[in-house]
Short mmCIF file of C-alpha atoms (C1' of nucleotides) in Angstrom, two decimals:
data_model
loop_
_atom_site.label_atom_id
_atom_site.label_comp_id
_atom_site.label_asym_id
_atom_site.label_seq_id
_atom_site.Cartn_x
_atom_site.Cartn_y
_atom_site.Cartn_z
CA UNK A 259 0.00 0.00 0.00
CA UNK A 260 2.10 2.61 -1.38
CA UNK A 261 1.23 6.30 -0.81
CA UNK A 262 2.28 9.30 -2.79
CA UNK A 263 4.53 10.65 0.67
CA UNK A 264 6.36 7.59 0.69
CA UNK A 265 7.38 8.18 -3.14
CA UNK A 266 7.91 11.36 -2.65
CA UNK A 267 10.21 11.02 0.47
CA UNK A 268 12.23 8.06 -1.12
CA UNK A 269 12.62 10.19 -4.23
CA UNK A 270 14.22 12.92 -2.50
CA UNK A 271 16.61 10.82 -1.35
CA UNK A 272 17.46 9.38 -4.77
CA UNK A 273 17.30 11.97 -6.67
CA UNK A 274 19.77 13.33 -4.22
CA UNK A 275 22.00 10.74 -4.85
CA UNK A 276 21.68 9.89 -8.50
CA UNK A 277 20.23 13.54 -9.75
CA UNK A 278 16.86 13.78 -11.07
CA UNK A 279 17.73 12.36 -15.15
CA UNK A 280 19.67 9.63 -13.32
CA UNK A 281 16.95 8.37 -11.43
CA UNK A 282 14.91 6.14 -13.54
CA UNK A 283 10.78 5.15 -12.68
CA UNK A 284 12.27 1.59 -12.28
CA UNK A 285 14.87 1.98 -9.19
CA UNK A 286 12.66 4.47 -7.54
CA UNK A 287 9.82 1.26 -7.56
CA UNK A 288 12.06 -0.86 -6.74
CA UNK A 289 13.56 1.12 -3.92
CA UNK A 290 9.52 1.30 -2.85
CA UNK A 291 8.71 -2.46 -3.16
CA UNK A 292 6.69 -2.04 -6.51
CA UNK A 293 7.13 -1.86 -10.20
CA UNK A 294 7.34 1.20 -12.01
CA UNK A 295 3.60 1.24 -13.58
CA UNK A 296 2.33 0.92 -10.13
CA UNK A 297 3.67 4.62 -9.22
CA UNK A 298 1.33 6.19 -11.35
CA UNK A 299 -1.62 5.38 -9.44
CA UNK A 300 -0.56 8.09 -7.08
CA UNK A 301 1.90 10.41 -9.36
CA UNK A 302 0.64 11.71 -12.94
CA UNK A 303 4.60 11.71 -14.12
CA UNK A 304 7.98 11.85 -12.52
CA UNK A 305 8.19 16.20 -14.00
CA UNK A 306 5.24 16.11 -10.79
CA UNK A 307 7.28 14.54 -8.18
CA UNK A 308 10.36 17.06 -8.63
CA UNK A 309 7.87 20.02 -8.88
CA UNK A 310 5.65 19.41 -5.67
CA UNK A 311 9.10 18.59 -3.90
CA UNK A 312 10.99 21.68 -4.94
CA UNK A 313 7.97 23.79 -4.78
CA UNK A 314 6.75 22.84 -1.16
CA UNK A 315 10.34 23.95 -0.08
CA UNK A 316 10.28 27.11 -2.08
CA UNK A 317 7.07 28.49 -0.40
CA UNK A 318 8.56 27.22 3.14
CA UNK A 319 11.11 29.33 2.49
CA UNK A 320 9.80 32.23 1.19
CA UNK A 321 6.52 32.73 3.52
CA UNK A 322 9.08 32.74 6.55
CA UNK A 323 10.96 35.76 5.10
CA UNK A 324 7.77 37.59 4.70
CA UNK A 325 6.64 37.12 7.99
CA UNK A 326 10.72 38.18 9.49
CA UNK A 327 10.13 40.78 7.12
CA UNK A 328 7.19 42.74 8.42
CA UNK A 329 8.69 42.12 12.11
CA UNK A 330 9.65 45.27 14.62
CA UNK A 331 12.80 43.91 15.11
CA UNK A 332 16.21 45.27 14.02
CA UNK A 333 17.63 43.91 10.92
CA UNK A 334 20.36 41.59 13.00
CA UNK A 335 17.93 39.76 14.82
CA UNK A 336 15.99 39.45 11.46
CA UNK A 337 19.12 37.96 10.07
CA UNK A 338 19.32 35.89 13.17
CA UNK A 339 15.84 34.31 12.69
CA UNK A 340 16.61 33.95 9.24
CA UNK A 341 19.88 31.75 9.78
CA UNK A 342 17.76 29.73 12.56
CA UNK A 343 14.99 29.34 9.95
CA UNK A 344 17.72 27.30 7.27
CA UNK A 345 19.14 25.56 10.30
CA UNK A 346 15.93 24.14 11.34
CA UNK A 347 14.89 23.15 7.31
CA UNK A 348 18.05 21.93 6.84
CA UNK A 349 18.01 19.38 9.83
CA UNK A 350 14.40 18.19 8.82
CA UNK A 351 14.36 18.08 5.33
CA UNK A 352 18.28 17.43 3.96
CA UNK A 353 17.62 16.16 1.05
CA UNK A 354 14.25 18.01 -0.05
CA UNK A 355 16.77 21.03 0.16
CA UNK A 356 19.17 19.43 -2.09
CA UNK A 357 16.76 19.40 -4.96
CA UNK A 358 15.88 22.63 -4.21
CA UNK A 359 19.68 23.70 -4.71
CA UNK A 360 20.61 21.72 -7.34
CA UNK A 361 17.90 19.94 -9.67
CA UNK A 362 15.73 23.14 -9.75
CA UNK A 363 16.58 23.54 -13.59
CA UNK A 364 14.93 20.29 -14.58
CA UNK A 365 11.60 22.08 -13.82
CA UNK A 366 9.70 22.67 -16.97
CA UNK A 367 7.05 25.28 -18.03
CA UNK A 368 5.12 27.18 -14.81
CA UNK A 369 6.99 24.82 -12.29
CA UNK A 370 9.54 26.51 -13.25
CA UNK A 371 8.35 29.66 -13.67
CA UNK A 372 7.18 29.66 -9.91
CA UNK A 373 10.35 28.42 -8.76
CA UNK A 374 12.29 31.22 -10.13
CA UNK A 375 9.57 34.05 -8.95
CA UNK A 376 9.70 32.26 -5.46
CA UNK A 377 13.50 32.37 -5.70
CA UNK A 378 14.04 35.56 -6.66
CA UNK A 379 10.96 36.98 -4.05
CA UNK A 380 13.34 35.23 -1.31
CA UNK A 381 16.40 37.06 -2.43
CA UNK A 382 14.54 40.30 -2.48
CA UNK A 383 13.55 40.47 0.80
CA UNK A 384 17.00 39.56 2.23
CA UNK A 385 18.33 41.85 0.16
CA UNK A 386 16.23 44.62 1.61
CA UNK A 387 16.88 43.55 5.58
CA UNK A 388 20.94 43.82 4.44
CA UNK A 389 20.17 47.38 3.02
CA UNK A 390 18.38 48.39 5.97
CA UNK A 391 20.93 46.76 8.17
CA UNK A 392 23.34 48.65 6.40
CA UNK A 393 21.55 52.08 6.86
CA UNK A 394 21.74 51.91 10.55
CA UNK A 395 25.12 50.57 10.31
CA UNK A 396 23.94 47.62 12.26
CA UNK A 397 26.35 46.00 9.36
CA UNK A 398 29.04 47.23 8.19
CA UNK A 399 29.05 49.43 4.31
CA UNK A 400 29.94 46.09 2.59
CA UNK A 401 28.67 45.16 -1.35
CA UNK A 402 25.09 43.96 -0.41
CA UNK A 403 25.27 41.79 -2.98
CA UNK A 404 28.35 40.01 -2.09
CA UNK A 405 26.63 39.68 1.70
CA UNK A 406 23.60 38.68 -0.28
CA UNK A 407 25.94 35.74 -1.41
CA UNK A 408 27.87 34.60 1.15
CA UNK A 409 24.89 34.35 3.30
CA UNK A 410 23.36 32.46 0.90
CA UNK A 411 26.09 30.39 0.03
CA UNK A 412 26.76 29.42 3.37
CA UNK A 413 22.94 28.50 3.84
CA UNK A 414 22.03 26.67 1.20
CA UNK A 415 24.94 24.24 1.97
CA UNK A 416 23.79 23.82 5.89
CA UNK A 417 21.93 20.24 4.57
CA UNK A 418 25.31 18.85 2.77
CA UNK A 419 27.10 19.60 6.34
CA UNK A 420 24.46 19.07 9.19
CA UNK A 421 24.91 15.59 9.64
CA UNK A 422 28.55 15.62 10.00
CA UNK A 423 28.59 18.33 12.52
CA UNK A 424 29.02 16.03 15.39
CA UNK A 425 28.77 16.45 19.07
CA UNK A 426 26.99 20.65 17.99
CA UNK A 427 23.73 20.61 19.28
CA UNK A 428 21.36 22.28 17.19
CA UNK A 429 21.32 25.50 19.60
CA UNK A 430 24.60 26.00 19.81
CA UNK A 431 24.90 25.38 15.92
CA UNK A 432 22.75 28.22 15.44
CA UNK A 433 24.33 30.84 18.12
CA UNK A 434 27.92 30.10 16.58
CA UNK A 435 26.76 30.17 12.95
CA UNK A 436 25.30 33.34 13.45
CA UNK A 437 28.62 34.50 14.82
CA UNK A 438 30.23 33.26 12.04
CA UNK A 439 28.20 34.98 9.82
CA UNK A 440 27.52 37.93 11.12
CA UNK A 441 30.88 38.79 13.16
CA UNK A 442 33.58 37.21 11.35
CA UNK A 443 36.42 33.99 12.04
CA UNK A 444 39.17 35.95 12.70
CA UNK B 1200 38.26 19.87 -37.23
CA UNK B 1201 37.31 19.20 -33.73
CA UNK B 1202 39.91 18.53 -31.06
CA UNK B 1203 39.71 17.40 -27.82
CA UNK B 1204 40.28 20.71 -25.95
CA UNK B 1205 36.84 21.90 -27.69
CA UNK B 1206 34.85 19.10 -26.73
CA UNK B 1207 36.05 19.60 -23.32
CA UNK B 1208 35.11 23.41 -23.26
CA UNK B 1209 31.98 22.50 -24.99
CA UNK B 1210 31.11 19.80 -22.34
CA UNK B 1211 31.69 21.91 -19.74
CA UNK B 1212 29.27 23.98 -20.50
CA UNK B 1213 26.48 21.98 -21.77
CA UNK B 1214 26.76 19.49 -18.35
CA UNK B 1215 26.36 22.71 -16.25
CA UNK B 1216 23.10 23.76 -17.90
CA UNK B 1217 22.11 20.30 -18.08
CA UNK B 1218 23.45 18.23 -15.67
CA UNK B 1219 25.96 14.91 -16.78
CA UNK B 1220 23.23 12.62 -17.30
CA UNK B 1221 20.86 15.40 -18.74
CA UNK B 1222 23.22 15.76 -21.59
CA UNK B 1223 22.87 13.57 -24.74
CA UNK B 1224 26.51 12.44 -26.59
CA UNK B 1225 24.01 13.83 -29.37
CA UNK B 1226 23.32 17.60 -28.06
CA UNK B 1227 27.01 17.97 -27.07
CA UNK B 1228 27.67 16.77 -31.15
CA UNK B 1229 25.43 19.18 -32.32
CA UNK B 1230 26.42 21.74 -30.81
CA UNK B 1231 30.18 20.94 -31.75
CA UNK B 1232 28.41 20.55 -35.16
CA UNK B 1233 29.72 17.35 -35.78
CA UNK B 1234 27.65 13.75 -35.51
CA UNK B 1235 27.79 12.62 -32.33
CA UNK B 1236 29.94 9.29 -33.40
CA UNK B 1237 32.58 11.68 -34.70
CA UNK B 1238 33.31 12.24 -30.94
CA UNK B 1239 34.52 9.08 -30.27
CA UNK B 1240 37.81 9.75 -32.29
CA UNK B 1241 38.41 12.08 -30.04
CA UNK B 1242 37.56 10.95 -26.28
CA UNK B 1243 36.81 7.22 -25.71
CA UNK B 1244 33.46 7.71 -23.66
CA UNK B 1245 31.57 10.12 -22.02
CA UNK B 1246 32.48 8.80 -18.73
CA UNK B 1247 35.67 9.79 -19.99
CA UNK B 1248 34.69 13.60 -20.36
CA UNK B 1249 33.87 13.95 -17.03
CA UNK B 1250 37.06 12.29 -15.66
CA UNK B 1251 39.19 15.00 -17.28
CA UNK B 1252 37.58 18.19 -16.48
CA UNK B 1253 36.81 17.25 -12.68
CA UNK B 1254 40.07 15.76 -11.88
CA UNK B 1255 42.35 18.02 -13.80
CA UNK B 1256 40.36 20.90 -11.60
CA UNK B 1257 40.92 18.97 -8.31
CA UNK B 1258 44.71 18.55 -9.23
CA UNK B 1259 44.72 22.27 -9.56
CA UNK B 1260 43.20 23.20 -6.18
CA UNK B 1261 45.27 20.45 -4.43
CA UNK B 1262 48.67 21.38 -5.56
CA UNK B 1263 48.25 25.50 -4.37
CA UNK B 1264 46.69 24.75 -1.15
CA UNK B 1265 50.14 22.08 -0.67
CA UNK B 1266 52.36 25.13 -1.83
CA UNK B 1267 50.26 27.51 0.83
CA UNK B 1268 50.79 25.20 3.37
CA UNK B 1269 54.35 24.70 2.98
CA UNK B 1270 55.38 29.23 3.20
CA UNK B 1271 56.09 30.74 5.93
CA UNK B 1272 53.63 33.12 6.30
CA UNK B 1273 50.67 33.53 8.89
CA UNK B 1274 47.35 31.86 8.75
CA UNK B 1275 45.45 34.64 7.83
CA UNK B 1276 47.99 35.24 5.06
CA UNK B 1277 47.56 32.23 3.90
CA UNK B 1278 43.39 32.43 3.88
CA UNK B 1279 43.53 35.31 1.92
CA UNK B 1280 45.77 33.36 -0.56
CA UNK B 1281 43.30 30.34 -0.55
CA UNK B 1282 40.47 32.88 -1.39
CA UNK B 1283 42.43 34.64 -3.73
CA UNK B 1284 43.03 31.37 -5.78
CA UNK B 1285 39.63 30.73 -5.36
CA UNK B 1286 38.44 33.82 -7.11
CA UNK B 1287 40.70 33.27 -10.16
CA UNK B 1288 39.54 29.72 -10.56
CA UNK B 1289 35.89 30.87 -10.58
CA UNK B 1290 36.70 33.75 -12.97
CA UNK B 1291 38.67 31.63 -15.97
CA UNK B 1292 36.80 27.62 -15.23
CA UNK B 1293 33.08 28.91 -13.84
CA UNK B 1294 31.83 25.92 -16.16
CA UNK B 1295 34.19 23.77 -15.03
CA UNK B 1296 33.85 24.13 -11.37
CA UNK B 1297 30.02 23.64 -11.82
CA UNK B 1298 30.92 20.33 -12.56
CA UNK B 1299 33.23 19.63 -9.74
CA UNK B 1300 30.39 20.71 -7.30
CA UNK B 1301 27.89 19.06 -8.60
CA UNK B 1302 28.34 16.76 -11.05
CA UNK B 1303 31.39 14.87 -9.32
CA UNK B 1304 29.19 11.89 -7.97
CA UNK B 1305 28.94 10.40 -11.69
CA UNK B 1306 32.16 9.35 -11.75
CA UNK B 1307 32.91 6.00 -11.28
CA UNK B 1308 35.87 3.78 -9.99
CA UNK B 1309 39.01 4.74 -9.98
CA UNK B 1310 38.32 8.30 -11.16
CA UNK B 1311 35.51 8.78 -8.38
CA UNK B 1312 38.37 7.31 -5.78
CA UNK B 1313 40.64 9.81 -7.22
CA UNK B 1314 38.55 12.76 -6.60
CA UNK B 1315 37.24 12.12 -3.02
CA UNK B 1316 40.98 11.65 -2.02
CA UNK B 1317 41.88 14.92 -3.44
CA UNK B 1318 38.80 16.52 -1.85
CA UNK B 1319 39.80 15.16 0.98
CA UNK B 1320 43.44 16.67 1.18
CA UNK B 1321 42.08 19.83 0.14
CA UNK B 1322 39.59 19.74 3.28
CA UNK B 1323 42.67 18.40 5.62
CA UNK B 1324 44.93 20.93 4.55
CA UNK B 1325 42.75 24.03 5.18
CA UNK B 1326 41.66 22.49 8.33
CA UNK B 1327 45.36 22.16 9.62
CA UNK B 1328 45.88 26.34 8.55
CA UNK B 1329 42.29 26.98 10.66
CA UNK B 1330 43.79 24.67 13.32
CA UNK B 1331 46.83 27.00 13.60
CA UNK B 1332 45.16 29.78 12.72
CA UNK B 1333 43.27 29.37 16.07
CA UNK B 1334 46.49 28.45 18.18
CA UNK B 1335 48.32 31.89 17.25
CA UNK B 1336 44.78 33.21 18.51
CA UNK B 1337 44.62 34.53 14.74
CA UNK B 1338 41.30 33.13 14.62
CA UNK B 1339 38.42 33.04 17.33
CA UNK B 1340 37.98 29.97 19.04
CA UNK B 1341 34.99 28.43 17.30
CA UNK B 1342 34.45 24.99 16.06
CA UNK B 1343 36.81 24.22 13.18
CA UNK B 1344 33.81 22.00 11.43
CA UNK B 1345 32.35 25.18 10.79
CA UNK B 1346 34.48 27.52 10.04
CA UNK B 1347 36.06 24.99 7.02
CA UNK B 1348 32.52 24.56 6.37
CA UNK B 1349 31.28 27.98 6.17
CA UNK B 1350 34.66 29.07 4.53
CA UNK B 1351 34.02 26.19 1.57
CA UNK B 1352 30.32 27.22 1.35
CA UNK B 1353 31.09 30.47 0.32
CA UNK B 1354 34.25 30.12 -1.77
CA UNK B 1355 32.52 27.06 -3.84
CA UNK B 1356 29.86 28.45 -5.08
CA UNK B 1357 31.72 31.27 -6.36
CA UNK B 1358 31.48 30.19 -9.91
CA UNK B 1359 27.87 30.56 -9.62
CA UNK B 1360 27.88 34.41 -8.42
CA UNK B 1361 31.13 35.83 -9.93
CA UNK B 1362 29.63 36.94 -13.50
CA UNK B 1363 26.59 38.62 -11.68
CA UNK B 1364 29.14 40.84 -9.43
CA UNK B 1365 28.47 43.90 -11.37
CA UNK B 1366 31.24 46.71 -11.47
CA UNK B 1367 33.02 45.13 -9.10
CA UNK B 1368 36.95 44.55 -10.22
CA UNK B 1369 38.16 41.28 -9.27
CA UNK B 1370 41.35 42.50 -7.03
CA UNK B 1371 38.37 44.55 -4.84
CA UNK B 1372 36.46 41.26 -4.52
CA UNK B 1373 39.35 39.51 -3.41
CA UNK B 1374 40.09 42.32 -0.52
CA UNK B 1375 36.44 42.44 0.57
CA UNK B 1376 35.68 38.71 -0.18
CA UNK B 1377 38.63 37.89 2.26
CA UNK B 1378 36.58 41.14 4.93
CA UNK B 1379 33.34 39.16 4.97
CA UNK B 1380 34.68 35.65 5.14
CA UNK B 1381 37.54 36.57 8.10
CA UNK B 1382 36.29 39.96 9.36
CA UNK B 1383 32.47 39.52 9.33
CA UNK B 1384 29.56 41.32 8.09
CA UNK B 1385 28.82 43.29 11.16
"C1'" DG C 1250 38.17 12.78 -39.34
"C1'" DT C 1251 33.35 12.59 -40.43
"C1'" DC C 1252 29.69 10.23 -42.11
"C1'" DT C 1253 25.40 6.63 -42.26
"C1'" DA C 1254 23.52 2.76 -40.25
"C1'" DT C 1255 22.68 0.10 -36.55
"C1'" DA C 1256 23.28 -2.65 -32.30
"C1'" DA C 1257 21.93 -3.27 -27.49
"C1'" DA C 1258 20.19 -1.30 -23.49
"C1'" DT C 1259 17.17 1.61 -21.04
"C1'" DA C 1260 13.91 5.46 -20.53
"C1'" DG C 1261 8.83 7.29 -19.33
"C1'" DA C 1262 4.43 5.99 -19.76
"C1'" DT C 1263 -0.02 3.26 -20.87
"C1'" DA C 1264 -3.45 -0.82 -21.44
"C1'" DG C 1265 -5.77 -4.14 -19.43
"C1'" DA C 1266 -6.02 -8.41 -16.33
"C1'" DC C 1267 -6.69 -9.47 -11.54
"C1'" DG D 321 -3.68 -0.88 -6.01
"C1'" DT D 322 -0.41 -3.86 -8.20
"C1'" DC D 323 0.77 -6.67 -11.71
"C1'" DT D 324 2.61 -8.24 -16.74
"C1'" DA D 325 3.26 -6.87 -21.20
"C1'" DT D 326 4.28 -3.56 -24.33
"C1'" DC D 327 4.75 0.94 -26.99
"C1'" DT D 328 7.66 4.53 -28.48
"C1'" DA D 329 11.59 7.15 -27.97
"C1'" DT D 330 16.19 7.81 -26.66
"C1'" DT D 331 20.64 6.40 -24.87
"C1'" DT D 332 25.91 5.15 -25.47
"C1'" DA D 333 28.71 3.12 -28.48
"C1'" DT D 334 30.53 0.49 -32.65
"C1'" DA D 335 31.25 -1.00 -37.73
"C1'" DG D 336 32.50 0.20 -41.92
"C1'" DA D 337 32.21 3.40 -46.16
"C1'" DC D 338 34.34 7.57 -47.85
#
DNA sequence: GTCTATAAATAGATAGAC
DNA sequence: GTCTATCTATTTATAGAC
């Protein structure tokens, strides 16, 4: 009695392994229990199960920004939440996130179109709270778009690293990440 | 006349818009403008491909972090020299580092041994210069997990930023790249 | 060095029995 | 809801003519 979470969740982690083109109907059955032909009793294609994974993620992502956004709370404790935010997706849904980073462009047609306008909304509104930071000089008069960036960079790689963090527990994770962000190594 | 260096190039950038698997031996052809069995005079399989562009890149980044390693300069010195190497790579191979991020876990035997041993020295080496770093009280006394992490975050997905940087010249984003990643944002 | 033709394997997806 | 069987298209790669 398959159900369509189950295929999605063991997709995620296949796809995560062997990308989305090199994951074939057939091993993601088998990995289930069933044949192939019996997967699309509960998905129309395999273009669905990438889109409702990468797209559930996207709107995660960018409904918590708005909500930080609209906040009366200075822009480093926006940043703070923001950072906690990616911390917390990336210890619950690892490899949902590493579609989201990396087999995005094998959307097609409005999937894809959403995903970008989701993406770029996202970027927006981070890129406004580093602005804002920077016009109280809670940050310092950096390139917002090289902040913009490294933030980002650094973020979007939290699921790769999570798991091999060790002894860190997740509170401490995100009070020294946000240290490392915000204030510098050295 | 096709050569080998310009089905390389070619590759490169075709397997970053398209993922490895996602391109065809046929695409990559016609966009050479040959048919796609006039490849194989060239390079004996598209495994093959793959082989050569992520391990000659892994070579590269192995054998300057082992000459940083080896001066006699601090370990801050020698960050900003890891960065700065990182910045040129992602300004002449952005194609080509695409595929060492993300396309690396399609190669197979020895060439996928190859590559997670260089990876691996890479990752020891810069730990051992954060390690010191933190004994001459050069660096703050945070986990080292993250700092590598964060650091490698960041400098990785270079490739993917550098061309949207704007007016930015590339010796000022080495000076202000190095700012953020040691000094902080706020 | 490039071509046409083709081999052999595998892909996503559907029809229809149970 | 799962199965077997199958359709149609596409894949990497090779053989052999020019």
């Amino acid at each position: 009695m398959t159900n369509k979470n189950e295929i999605l969740k063991v997709a995620a982690q296949l796809i995560r392994e062997k990308g989305y083109v090199g994951l074939s109907m057939r091993d993601l059955a088998k990995a289930i229990g069933v044949r192939a032909s019996s997967l699309y009793n509960h998905i129309p294609s395999k273009q669905a199960i990438l889109n409702e994974i990468i797209l559930h993620l996207a709107e995660e992502f960018t409904s918590q920004i708005k909500n930080v956004a609209t906040e009366q709370i200075s822009s480093l404790t926006k940043l703070e939440q923001i950072i906690e935010h990616h911390v917390d997706l990336s210890l619950h849904s690892p490899n949902q996130l590493a579609l989201l980073n990396n087999e995005w462009m094998h959307l097609e047609g409005q999937a894809l179109v959403n995903f970008k306008t989701k993406r770029n909304q996202y970027e927006e509104s981070l890129r406004q709270i580093i602005n804002a930071g920077k016009s109280t000089k809670e940050l310092k008069p950096l390139h917002t778009e090289l902040v913009l960036f490294s933030m980002l960079s650094t973020l979007r790689n939290l699921n790769l690293w999570i798991k091999k963090r060790g002894s860190i527990p997740s509170k401490q994770l995100k009070k020294e990440l946000s240290q490392v962000l915000l204030s510098g190594i050295a």
